[in-house]
Structure formats: C-alpha cells, structure tokens
Amino acid sequence: MSTTTAPAPTPQALFRVGPPIRAGERNRMTMDLGRDSGLTPTAALGVLLDDILGFTMFERRGDRAGLVSADLSVDFVRPTGWVGGQLVAESRLETLTTDGGMSSVRVVDGAGRLVASGTAWGNFLDGVDQERTSAAPTAPDPSPLPWAPPIELLDGHLERTEFGARLTVPANRALANAMGVMHGGVQACAYDLVGNAAAAAASVDSLHTSSLRINFFRPVSLDGPAVFEAEVVRSGRLVSVVRVTGRDATGRDCGVATVTCRRDTDETTPGC
C-alpha cells in the first residue's frame, strides 16, 4: 500500500492569494477574504503586494534569469472595514533599467474603494533558477485554506521588549519563495505585525498600520528561526513610528523597515 504525501502549502495558499492575470499593460491578482473581511489586518496583504509587484517586473526581465525584491513601500489608505469577499490588486511597470525596475500597485475592495497603494524596486539576477506562476486567465482556487490570523500562519511568537517588541518566526518551508528562502511578502507581514505590536504597547489608544517601508538587504534563510526586532522611535498622540530589523538564524541583518501607525478613528466623507 502506497501513501501520497500532500505538498506543503505555499505562501500564496496560506494567505489565499490567486495567480496573476494579465490585463493589457497591467497585471491583476486577487486575495480571497471570504466572510472574514472584517477580521483581516494589513499584515495579511504582504504576499499579495510583493507577488503582484514582483511579477510585474519579473515578466519584463528580458534575458535575465530572475528578480529579487530590493525595497517595498506601502500606504494603507483604508486599513479596516473592507467590503466584499476579495481584494483586487492591479500593478503596472513604472520604469525599467539594466539592473532592475520599479512597479506600482493599487489594491481595492469589493466596493472599488482604495485599500492600499505602493511601489517596489526589484533587482535582476543571473545564474539562478527562479520559476514563477505564468500569468493566465485562471480563477483563484475555489477552496482556499481556511482563514487564520497572520501570526498563526507564520507560527510566530510575539513578546514585549524593553524598547518595543520581538517576533520570532520558526523555520517553515511553507513560507518559502521560488528560490527556497523566506518570501518577501512573508517578511512584510512580519515587519507589519511586530512594528504594530511595538507601537500599540507604547500607546493608550488602538492603532493601525498606516505605512510600511522596507529595504531588503539579503535573503532570509529558512535553516533556522528568523527574528524581527522592533524599537519604538516615536510614540505620539496620533502617530507612532517604529524601526524594525530583520535577522536570520545566524544573526545577520537581512532587512530594515519603518512602520508608521496611526490612531484608529472613524472614517469621514471627504469635504465634510
């Protein structure tokens, strides 16, 4: 009697992200929210954002072998109260150089309201084997994995520190990208989670992440736990700023992020 081992889930399956779809000069990708749109935090958008921005540059790489994320900048315009069962991300290429490129993205909810906007720079690579899903008019998986909080998807451990917070993410091949290292969108999720936790611990008010700026220095190996260390730079009445450093299991700095958090308030109609 033979048994078949189910393949490990991918970051896309964990975060319910569909394949890229070409739409003229733009690329489109969706993220399934199901009935949990009111529960999903901004940290869950990392894989969607990194994937669509990266794919938009990757497919225009010419004869270069691959692409890595160099930096990611995101503004969360509407961090809560999303409408509908999915988010739609639409990306376009903004510039292309011999070293890489820059793409932009807009994410909207089911009512067409802007949820997030951002940009990313990517660096081209040679001599690597980097496969990505081909863009095709394929519908998202009709049976995605059940929704779970991002901290559970990462199997992460959050703890308070003297200056902020620390997030430890154990080695897990389900968090890998095509090259076998931690997916850039998973890192974005971790930076958001720990940055927001540090800001919230230093504030008496409820806070949401309003922007995320990441510089990726080197790959995060999955041979051991990765640690994301957050330090509160400024804790204000309305806005808090946190600096986060990501390190691999050897203690090497792999990236740095600035996470800005704002006090939760009710949305008003523009002009009122």
PDB file of C-alpha atoms in Angstrom:
ATOM      1  CA  MET A   1       0.000   0.000   0.000  1.00  0.00           C
ATOM      2  CA  SER A   2       1.499   3.308  -1.045  1.00  0.00           C
ATOM      3  CA  THR A   3       0.817   6.654   0.529  1.00  0.00           C
ATOM      4  CA  THR A   4       0.996  10.044  -1.085  1.00  0.00           C
ATOM      5  CA  THR A   5       2.371  12.975   0.850  1.00  0.00           C
ATOM      6  CA  ALA A   6       0.433  16.165   0.267  1.00  0.00           C
ATOM      7  CA  PRO A   7       2.608  19.025  -0.965  1.00  0.00           C
ATOM      8  CA  ALA A   8       3.447  21.707   1.566  1.00  0.00           C
ATOM      9  CA  PRO A   9       1.256  24.804   1.314  1.00  0.00           C
ATOM     10  CA  THR A  10       2.747  27.861  -0.343  1.00  0.00           C
ATOM     11  CA  PRO A  11       2.671  31.450   0.939  1.00  0.00           C
ATOM     12  CA  GLN A  12       0.023  32.107  -1.716  1.00  0.00           C
ATOM     13  CA  ALA A  13      -2.190  29.299  -0.385  1.00  0.00           C
ATOM     14  CA  LEU A  14      -1.683  30.344   3.235  1.00  0.00           C
ATOM     15  CA  PHE A  15      -2.691  33.937   2.509  1.00  0.00           C
ATOM     16  CA  ARG A  16      -5.391  32.987  -0.058  1.00  0.00           C
ATOM     17  CA  VAL A  17      -3.737  34.813  -2.966  1.00  0.00           C
ATOM     18  CA  GLY A  18      -4.672  33.889  -6.538  1.00  0.00           C
ATOM     19  CA  PRO A  19      -2.414  33.676  -9.625  1.00  0.00           C
ATOM     20  CA  PRO A  20      -1.500  36.756 -11.677  1.00  0.00           C
ATOM     21  CA  ILE A  21      -3.710  37.680 -14.619  1.00  0.00           C
ATOM     22  CA  ARG A  22      -2.594  39.930 -17.485  1.00  0.00           C
ATOM     23  CA  ALA A  23      -4.927  42.809 -18.308  1.00  0.00           C
ATOM     24  CA  GLY A  24      -3.260  44.776 -21.106  1.00  0.00           C
ATOM     25  CA  GLU A  25      -0.399  46.837 -19.729  1.00  0.00           C
ATOM     26  CA  ARG A  26      -1.410  45.916 -16.211  1.00  0.00           C
ATOM     27  CA  ASN A  27      -1.368  42.758 -14.144  1.00  0.00           C
ATOM     28  CA  ARG A  28      -4.089  41.775 -11.719  1.00  0.00           C
ATOM     29  CA  MET A  29      -4.180  39.494  -8.687  1.00  0.00           C
ATOM     30  CA  THR A  30      -6.832  38.765  -6.081  1.00  0.00           C
ATOM     31  CA  MET A  31      -6.852  37.855  -2.403  1.00  0.00           C
ATOM     32  CA  ASP A  32      -9.801  35.894  -1.070  1.00  0.00           C
ATOM     33  CA  LEU A  33     -11.349  37.243   2.124  1.00  0.00           C
ATOM     34  CA  GLY A  34     -14.485  35.123   2.229  1.00  0.00           C
ATOM     35  CA  ARG A  35     -16.638  36.085   5.174  1.00  0.00           C
ATOM     36  CA  ASP A  36     -13.648  37.282   7.186  1.00  0.00           C
ATOM     37  CA  SER A  37     -13.026  40.682   5.558  1.00  0.00           C
ATOM     38  CA  GLY A  38     -13.686  42.441   8.848  1.00  0.00           C
ATOM     39  CA  LEU A  39     -11.026  40.349  10.596  1.00  0.00           C
ATOM     40  CA  THR A  40      -8.137  40.635   8.146  1.00  0.00           C
ATOM     41  CA  PRO A  41      -5.336  43.023   9.240  1.00  0.00           C
ATOM     42  CA  THR A  42      -2.982  44.920   6.932  1.00  0.00           C
ATOM     43  CA  ALA A  43      -0.178  42.441   7.707  1.00  0.00           C
ATOM     44  CA  ALA A  44      -2.065  39.821   5.687  1.00  0.00           C
ATOM     45  CA  LEU A  45      -1.571  41.834   2.479  1.00  0.00           C
ATOM     46  CA  GLY A  46       2.203  41.294   2.314  1.00  0.00           C
ATOM     47  CA  VAL A  47       2.184  38.290  -0.025  1.00  0.00           C
ATOM     48  CA  LEU A  48      -0.411  39.863  -2.339  1.00  0.00           C
ATOM     49  CA  LEU A  49       1.597  43.090  -2.621  1.00  0.00           C
ATOM     50  CA  ASP A  50       5.031  41.504  -3.034  1.00  0.00           C
ATOM     51  CA  ASP A  51       3.757  38.943  -5.551  1.00  0.00           C
ATOM     52  CA  ILE A  52       1.953  41.318  -7.897  1.00  0.00           C
ATOM     53  CA  LEU A  53       4.688  43.964  -7.776  1.00  0.00           C
ATOM     54  CA  GLY A  54       7.423  41.381  -8.279  1.00  0.00           C
ATOM     55  CA  PHE A  55       5.634  39.566 -11.100  1.00  0.00           C
ATOM     56  CA  THR A  56       5.100  42.820 -12.979  1.00  0.00           C
ATOM     57  CA  MET A  57       8.870  43.379 -13.050  1.00  0.00           C
ATOM     58  CA  PHE A  58       9.817  39.707 -13.444  1.00  0.00           C
ATOM     59  CA  GLU A  59       7.895  39.189 -16.681  1.00  0.00           C
ATOM     60  CA  ARG A  60       9.777  42.118 -18.252  1.00  0.00           C
ATOM     61  CA  ARG A  61      13.248  40.933 -17.240  1.00  0.00           C
ATOM     62  CA  GLY A  62      14.269  40.048 -20.816  1.00  0.00           C
ATOM     63  CA  ASP A  63      17.138  37.545 -20.812  1.00  0.00           C
ATOM     64  CA  ARG A  64      17.880  37.944 -17.101  1.00  0.00           C
ATOM     65  CA  ALA A  65      17.343  34.834 -15.006  1.00  0.00           C
ATOM     66  CA  GLY A  66      15.446  36.186 -12.017  1.00  0.00           C
ATOM     67  CA  LEU A  67      14.463  39.032  -9.747  1.00  0.00           C
ATOM     68  CA  VAL A  68      14.652  39.818  -6.032  1.00  0.00           C
ATOM     69  CA  SER A  69      12.773  42.467  -4.076  1.00  0.00           C
ATOM     70  CA  ALA A  70      15.028  45.385  -3.151  1.00  0.00           C
ATOM     71  CA  ASP A  71      12.555  47.628  -1.354  1.00  0.00           C
ATOM     72  CA  LEU A  72       8.830  47.878  -0.768  1.00  0.00           C
ATOM     73  CA  SER A  73       6.787  50.967   0.135  1.00  0.00           C
ATOM     74  CA  VAL A  74       3.100  50.701   1.017  1.00  0.00           C
ATOM     75  CA  ASP A  75       0.481  53.143   2.279  1.00  0.00           C
ATOM     76  CA  PHE A  76      -2.599  51.577   3.843  1.00  0.00           C
ATOM     77  CA  VAL A  77      -5.325  54.043   2.930  1.00  0.00           C
ATOM     78  CA  ARG A  78      -8.208  52.034   4.359  1.00  0.00           C
ATOM     79  CA  PRO A  79      -6.790  49.525   6.865  1.00  0.00           C
ATOM     80  CA  THR A  80     -10.166  48.221   8.080  1.00  0.00           C
ATOM     81  CA  GLY A  81     -13.795  47.973   7.032  1.00  0.00           C
ATOM     82  CA  TRP A  82     -13.194  46.281   3.682  1.00  0.00           C
ATOM     83  CA  VAL A  83     -16.283  45.387   1.663  1.00  0.00           C
ATOM     84  CA  GLY A  84     -16.807  42.194  -0.335  1.00  0.00           C
ATOM     85  CA  GLY A  85     -15.261  38.752  -0.451  1.00  0.00           C
ATOM     86  CA  GLN A  86     -11.957  39.643  -2.087  1.00  0.00           C
ATOM     87  CA  LEU A  87      -9.386  42.345  -2.648  1.00  0.00           C
ATOM     88  CA  VAL A  88      -8.127  43.121  -6.158  1.00  0.00           C
ATOM     89  CA  ALA A  89      -4.555  44.308  -6.744  1.00  0.00           C
ATOM     90  CA  GLU A  90      -3.632  45.944 -10.057  1.00  0.00           C
ATOM     91  CA  SER A  91       0.000  46.662 -10.928  1.00  0.00           C
ATOM     92  CA  ARG A  92       1.915  48.326 -13.752  1.00  0.00           C
ATOM     93  CA  LEU A  93       5.579  48.787 -14.606  1.00  0.00           C
ATOM     94  CA  GLU A  94       6.784  52.336 -13.961  1.00  0.00           C
ATOM     95  CA  THR A  95      10.425  52.140 -15.049  1.00  0.00           C
ATOM     96  CA  LEU A  96      12.974  49.599 -16.255  1.00  0.00           C
ATOM     97  CA  THR A  97      16.784  49.742 -16.013  1.00  0.00           C
ATOM     98  CA  THR A  98      19.633  47.358 -16.762  1.00  0.00           C
ATOM     99  CA  ASP A  99      19.754  46.498 -13.048  1.00  0.00           C
ATOM    100  CA  GLY A 100      16.037  46.092 -12.372  1.00  0.00           C
ATOM    101  CA  GLY A 101      12.845  48.069 -12.312  1.00  0.00           C
ATOM    102  CA  MET A 102      10.078  49.678 -10.320  1.00  0.00           C
ATOM    103  CA  SER A 103       6.384  48.819 -10.350  1.00  0.00           C
ATOM    104  CA  SER A 104       3.334  50.310  -8.658  1.00  0.00           C
ATOM    105  CA  VAL A 105       0.143  48.800  -7.257  1.00  0.00           C
ATOM    106  CA  ARG A 106      -3.360  49.789  -6.173  1.00  0.00           C
ATOM    107  CA  VAL A 107      -5.495  47.471  -4.053  1.00  0.00           C
ATOM    108  CA  VAL A 108      -9.274  47.927  -3.908  1.00  0.00           C
ATOM    109  CA  ASP A 109     -12.069  46.135  -2.076  1.00  0.00           C
ATOM    110  CA  GLY A 110     -15.343  44.797  -3.446  1.00  0.00           C
ATOM    111  CA  ALA A 111     -16.867  48.282  -3.483  1.00  0.00           C
ATOM    112  CA  GLY A 112     -13.964  49.674  -5.518  1.00  0.00           C
ATOM    113  CA  ARG A 113     -12.619  51.640  -2.556  1.00  0.00           C
ATOM    114  CA  LEU A 114      -8.856  52.095  -2.285  1.00  0.00           C
ATOM    115  CA  VAL A 115      -7.368  49.884   0.430  1.00  0.00           C
ATOM    116  CA  ALA A 116      -3.641  50.316  -0.225  1.00  0.00           C
ATOM    117  CA  SER A 117      -1.192  51.711  -2.763  1.00  0.00           C
ATOM    118  CA  GLY A 118       2.508  51.132  -3.104  1.00  0.00           C
ATOM    119  CA  THR A 119       5.664  50.708  -5.129  1.00  0.00           C
ATOM    120  CA  ALA A 120       8.567  48.288  -5.209  1.00  0.00           C
ATOM    121  CA  TRP A 121      12.037  48.206  -6.694  1.00  0.00           C
ATOM    122  CA  GLY A 122      13.454  44.886  -7.835  1.00  0.00           C
ATOM    123  CA  ASN A 123      16.972  43.810  -8.805  1.00  0.00           C
ATOM    124  CA  PHE A 124      17.558  41.402 -11.699  1.00  0.00           C
ATOM    125  CA  LEU A 125      19.645  38.263 -11.156  1.00  0.00           C
ATOM    126  CA  ASP A 126      21.720  35.993 -13.365  1.00  0.00           C
ATOM    127  CA  GLY A 127      22.597  32.336 -12.895  1.00  0.00           C
ATOM    128  CA  VAL A 128      19.554  31.352 -10.825  1.00  0.00           C
ATOM    129  CA  ASP A 129      16.621  29.012 -11.388  1.00  0.00           C
ATOM    130  CA  GLN A 130      13.577  31.013 -10.418  1.00  0.00           C
ATOM    131  CA  GLU A 131      10.200  29.746 -11.556  1.00  0.00           C
ATOM    132  CA  ARG A 132       7.050  31.783 -11.135  1.00  0.00           C
ATOM    133  CA  THR A 133       3.449  31.100 -11.986  1.00  0.00           C
ATOM    134  CA  SER A 134       2.711  32.140 -15.559  1.00  0.00           C
ATOM    135  CA  ALA A 135       0.104  34.826 -15.987  1.00  0.00           C
ATOM    136  CA  ALA A 136      -3.117  33.317 -17.283  1.00  0.00           C
ATOM    137  CA  PRO A 137      -6.844  33.994 -17.007  1.00  0.00           C
ATOM    138  CA  THR A 138      -7.164  31.433 -14.222  1.00  0.00           C
ATOM    139  CA  ALA A 139      -9.691  31.833 -11.432  1.00  0.00           C
ATOM    140  CA  PRO A 140      -8.438  31.723  -7.839  1.00  0.00           C
ATOM    141  CA  ASP A 141      -8.642  28.394  -6.021  1.00  0.00           C
ATOM    142  CA  PRO A 142     -12.349  27.958  -5.205  1.00  0.00           C
ATOM    143  CA  SER A 143     -11.427  26.165  -1.964  1.00  0.00           C
ATOM    144  CA  PRO A 144      -8.624  28.189  -0.341  1.00  0.00           C
ATOM    145  CA  LEU A 145      -7.240  27.292   3.053  1.00  0.00           C
ATOM    146  CA  PRO A 146      -9.374  28.452   5.998  1.00  0.00           C
ATOM    147  CA  TRP A 147      -8.730  31.991   7.173  1.00  0.00           C
ATOM    148  CA  ALA A 148      -6.350  32.359  10.112  1.00  0.00           C
ATOM    149  CA  PRO A 149      -4.659  35.364  11.741  1.00  0.00           C
ATOM    150  CA  PRO A 150      -1.270  36.160  10.152  1.00  0.00           C
ATOM    151  CA  ILE A 151       0.581  35.469  13.405  1.00  0.00           C
ATOM    152  CA  GLU A 152      -0.784  31.906  13.295  1.00  0.00           C
ATOM    153  CA  LEU A 153       0.106  31.466   9.623  1.00  0.00           C
ATOM    154  CA  LEU A 154       3.701  32.372  10.489  1.00  0.00           C
ATOM    155  CA  ASP A 155       3.582  30.238  13.649  1.00  0.00           C
ATOM    156  CA  GLY A 156       5.213  33.316  15.154  1.00  0.00           C
ATOM    157  CA  HIS A 157       5.921  34.214  18.766  1.00  0.00           C
ATOM    158  CA  LEU A 158       5.476  37.863  19.809  1.00  0.00           C
ATOM    159  CA  GLU A 159       6.978  39.245  23.009  1.00  0.00           C
ATOM    160  CA  ARG A 160       7.455  42.626  24.636  1.00  0.00           C
ATOM    161  CA  THR A 161      10.980  44.007  24.959  1.00  0.00           C
ATOM    162  CA  GLU A 162      12.478  46.967  26.773  1.00  0.00           C
ATOM    163  CA  PHE A 163      12.335  49.156  23.664  1.00  0.00           C
ATOM    164  CA  GLY A 164       9.467  47.629  21.699  1.00  0.00           C
ATOM    165  CA  ALA A 165       8.683  44.075  20.618  1.00  0.00           C
ATOM    166  CA  ARG A 166      10.238  40.955  19.117  1.00  0.00           C
ATOM    167  CA  LEU A 167       8.731  38.474  16.661  1.00  0.00           C
ATOM    168  CA  THR A 168      10.358  35.068  16.185  1.00  0.00           C
ATOM    169  CA  VAL A 169       9.328  33.079  13.109  1.00  0.00           C
ATOM    170  CA  PRO A 170      10.450  29.426  13.142  1.00  0.00           C
ATOM    171  CA  ALA A 171      11.836  27.750  10.034  1.00  0.00           C
ATOM    172  CA  ASN A 172       8.956  26.651   7.803  1.00  0.00           C
ATOM    173  CA  ARG A 173       9.217  25.646   4.145  1.00  0.00           C
ATOM    174  CA  ALA A 174       5.636  26.800   3.591  1.00  0.00           C
ATOM    175  CA  LEU A 175       6.960  30.376   3.890  1.00  0.00           C
ATOM    176  CA  ALA A 176       9.489  29.956   1.052  1.00  0.00           C
ATOM    177  CA  ASN A 177       9.577  31.683  -2.321  1.00  0.00           C
ATOM    178  CA  ALA A 178      10.684  30.094  -5.606  1.00  0.00           C
ATOM    179  CA  MET A 179      14.343  30.218  -4.503  1.00  0.00           C
ATOM    180  CA  GLY A 180      13.752  28.473  -1.180  1.00  0.00           C
ATOM    181  CA  VAL A 181      14.215  31.471   1.113  1.00  0.00           C
ATOM    182  CA  MET A 182      11.601  33.418   3.068  1.00  0.00           C
ATOM    183  CA  HIS A 183       9.093  35.074   0.722  1.00  0.00           C
ATOM    184  CA  GLY A 184       9.372  38.866   0.659  1.00  0.00           C
ATOM    185  CA  GLY A 185       5.649  39.163   1.345  1.00  0.00           C
ATOM    186  CA  VAL A 186       6.002  36.960   4.418  1.00  0.00           C
ATOM    187  CA  GLN A 187       8.749  39.277   5.627  1.00  0.00           C
ATOM    188  CA  ALA A 188       6.454  42.262   5.007  1.00  0.00           C
ATOM    189  CA  CYS A 189       3.799  40.548   7.108  1.00  0.00           C
ATOM    190  CA  ALA A 190       6.303  40.026   9.934  1.00  0.00           C
ATOM    191  CA  TYR A 191       7.567  43.619   9.808  1.00  0.00           C
ATOM    192  CA  ASP A 192       3.991  44.915   9.997  1.00  0.00           C
ATOM    193  CA  LEU A 193       2.988  42.592  12.840  1.00  0.00           C
ATOM    194  CA  VAL A 194       5.908  43.357  15.133  1.00  0.00           C
ATOM    195  CA  GLY A 195       6.009  47.061  14.283  1.00  0.00           C
ATOM    196  CA  ASN A 196       2.333  47.451  15.080  1.00  0.00           C
ATOM    197  CA  ALA A 197       2.695  45.414  18.276  1.00  0.00           C
ATOM    198  CA  ALA A 198       5.542  47.636  19.480  1.00  0.00           C
ATOM    199  CA  ALA A 199       3.601  50.811  18.705  1.00  0.00           C
ATOM    200  CA  ALA A 200       0.441  49.508  20.375  1.00  0.00           C
ATOM    201  CA  ALA A 201       2.318  48.544  23.537  1.00  0.00           C
ATOM    202  CA  ALA A 202       3.587  52.123  23.892  1.00  0.00           C
ATOM    203  CA  SER A 203       0.187  53.749  23.291  1.00  0.00           C
ATOM    204  CA  VAL A 204      -3.029  54.058  25.270  1.00  0.00           C
ATOM    205  CA  ASP A 205      -5.038  54.131  22.029  1.00  0.00           C
ATOM    206  CA  SER A 206      -5.841  51.461  19.457  1.00  0.00           C
ATOM    207  CA  LEU A 207      -3.532  51.822  16.437  1.00  0.00           C
ATOM    208  CA  HIS A 208      -3.472  50.639  12.831  1.00  0.00           C
ATOM    209  CA  THR A 209      -0.526  50.424  10.446  1.00  0.00           C
ATOM    210  CA  SER A 210      -0.697  53.346   8.016  1.00  0.00           C
ATOM    211  CA  SER A 211       2.556  52.823   6.102  1.00  0.00           C
ATOM    212  CA  LEU A 212       5.344  50.309   5.680  1.00  0.00           C
ATOM    213  CA  ARG A 213       8.779  50.975   4.150  1.00  0.00           C
ATOM    214  CA  ILE A 214      11.152  48.010   3.792  1.00  0.00           C
ATOM    215  CA  ASN A 215      14.706  47.689   2.476  1.00  0.00           C
ATOM    216  CA  PHE A 216      15.683  44.072   1.801  1.00  0.00           C
ATOM    217  CA  PHE A 217      19.435  43.537   2.277  1.00  0.00           C
ATOM    218  CA  ARG A 218      19.867  39.790   1.777  1.00  0.00           C
ATOM    219  CA  PRO A 219      17.757  36.602   1.694  1.00  0.00           C
ATOM    220  CA  VAL A 220      16.337  35.207   4.933  1.00  0.00           C
ATOM    221  CA  SER A 221      17.353  31.548   5.089  1.00  0.00           C
ATOM    222  CA  LEU A 222      14.837  29.002   6.343  1.00  0.00           C
ATOM    223  CA  ASP A 223      17.519  26.877   8.012  1.00  0.00           C
ATOM    224  CA  GLY A 224      16.537  28.320  11.386  1.00  0.00           C
ATOM    225  CA  PRO A 225      14.297  30.885  13.078  1.00  0.00           C
ATOM    226  CA  ALA A 226      14.168  34.467  11.829  1.00  0.00           C
ATOM    227  CA  VAL A 227      13.888  37.298  14.351  1.00  0.00           C
ATOM    228  CA  PHE A 228      12.261  40.680  13.757  1.00  0.00           C
ATOM    229  CA  GLU A 229      13.220  43.235  16.413  1.00  0.00           C
ATOM    230  CA  ALA A 230      11.128  46.402  16.741  1.00  0.00           C
ATOM    231  CA  GLU A 231      12.136  49.608  18.512  1.00  0.00           C
ATOM    232  CA  VAL A 232       9.733  52.496  19.026  1.00  0.00           C
ATOM    233  CA  VAL A 233      11.312  55.660  17.639  1.00  0.00           C
ATOM    234  CA  ARG A 234       8.412  57.967  18.419  1.00  0.00           C
ATOM    235  CA  SER A 235       5.144  57.363  20.252  1.00  0.00           C
ATOM    236  CA  GLY A 236       2.872  60.347  19.679  1.00  0.00           C
ATOM    237  CA  ARG A 237      -0.751  61.089  20.411  1.00  0.00           C
ATOM    238  CA  LEU A 238      -1.841  60.476  16.810  1.00  0.00           C
ATOM    239  CA  VAL A 239       1.138  58.837  15.101  1.00  0.00           C
ATOM    240  CA  SER A 240       3.814  56.373  16.209  1.00  0.00           C
ATOM    241  CA  VAL A 241       6.951  55.404  14.281  1.00  0.00           C
ATOM    242  CA  VAL A 242       8.772  52.102  14.746  1.00  0.00           C
ATOM    243  CA  ARG A 243      12.055  50.829  13.298  1.00  0.00           C
ATOM    244  CA  VAL A 244      12.288  47.070  12.720  1.00  0.00           C
ATOM    245  CA  THR A 245      15.368  44.998  11.893  1.00  0.00           C
ATOM    246  CA  GLY A 246      15.013  41.506  10.438  1.00  0.00           C
ATOM    247  CA  ARG A 247      17.740  38.928  11.123  1.00  0.00           C
ATOM    248  CA  ASP A 248      18.298  35.348  10.050  1.00  0.00           C
ATOM    249  CA  ALA A 249      19.252  32.427  12.297  1.00  0.00           C
ATOM    250  CA  THR A 250      22.924  33.456  12.210  1.00  0.00           C
ATOM    251  CA  GLY A 251      22.116  36.957  13.458  1.00  0.00           C
ATOM    252  CA  ARG A 252      22.879  38.699  10.169  1.00  0.00           C
ATOM    253  CA  ASP A 253      20.841  41.785   9.321  1.00  0.00           C
ATOM    254  CA  CYS A 254      18.615  40.867   6.358  1.00  0.00           C
ATOM    255  CA  GLY A 255      16.427  43.948   6.167  1.00  0.00           C
ATOM    256  CA  VAL A 256      15.154  47.032   7.906  1.00  0.00           C
ATOM    257  CA  ALA A 257      11.710  48.617   7.941  1.00  0.00           C
ATOM    258  CA  THR A 258       9.976  51.749   9.141  1.00  0.00           C
ATOM    259  CA  VAL A 259       6.443  51.075  10.319  1.00  0.00           C
ATOM    260  CA  THR A 260       4.146  54.054  10.877  1.00  0.00           C
ATOM    261  CA  CYS A 261       0.976  53.572  12.908  1.00  0.00           C
ATOM    262  CA  ARG A 262      -1.935  55.951  13.372  1.00  0.00           C
ATOM    263  CA  ARG A 263      -4.666  56.138  15.975  1.00  0.00           C
ATOM    264  CA  ASP A 264      -7.892  54.393  14.983  1.00  0.00           C
ATOM    265  CA  THR A 265     -10.624  56.888  14.121  1.00  0.00           C
ATOM    266  CA  ASP A 266     -13.931  56.761  12.274  1.00  0.00           C
ATOM    267  CA  GLU A 267     -13.770  57.420   8.529  1.00  0.00           C
ATOM    268  CA  THR A 268     -15.435  60.630   7.344  1.00  0.00           C
ATOM    269  CA  THR A 269     -16.660  61.706   3.929  1.00  0.00           C
ATOM    270  CA  PRO A 270     -14.086  63.870   2.043  1.00  0.00           C
ATOM    271  CA  GLY A 271     -15.021  67.535   2.144  1.00  0.00           C
ATOM    272  CA  CYS A 272     -17.012  67.271   5.354  1.00  0.00           C
TER     273      CYS A 272
END
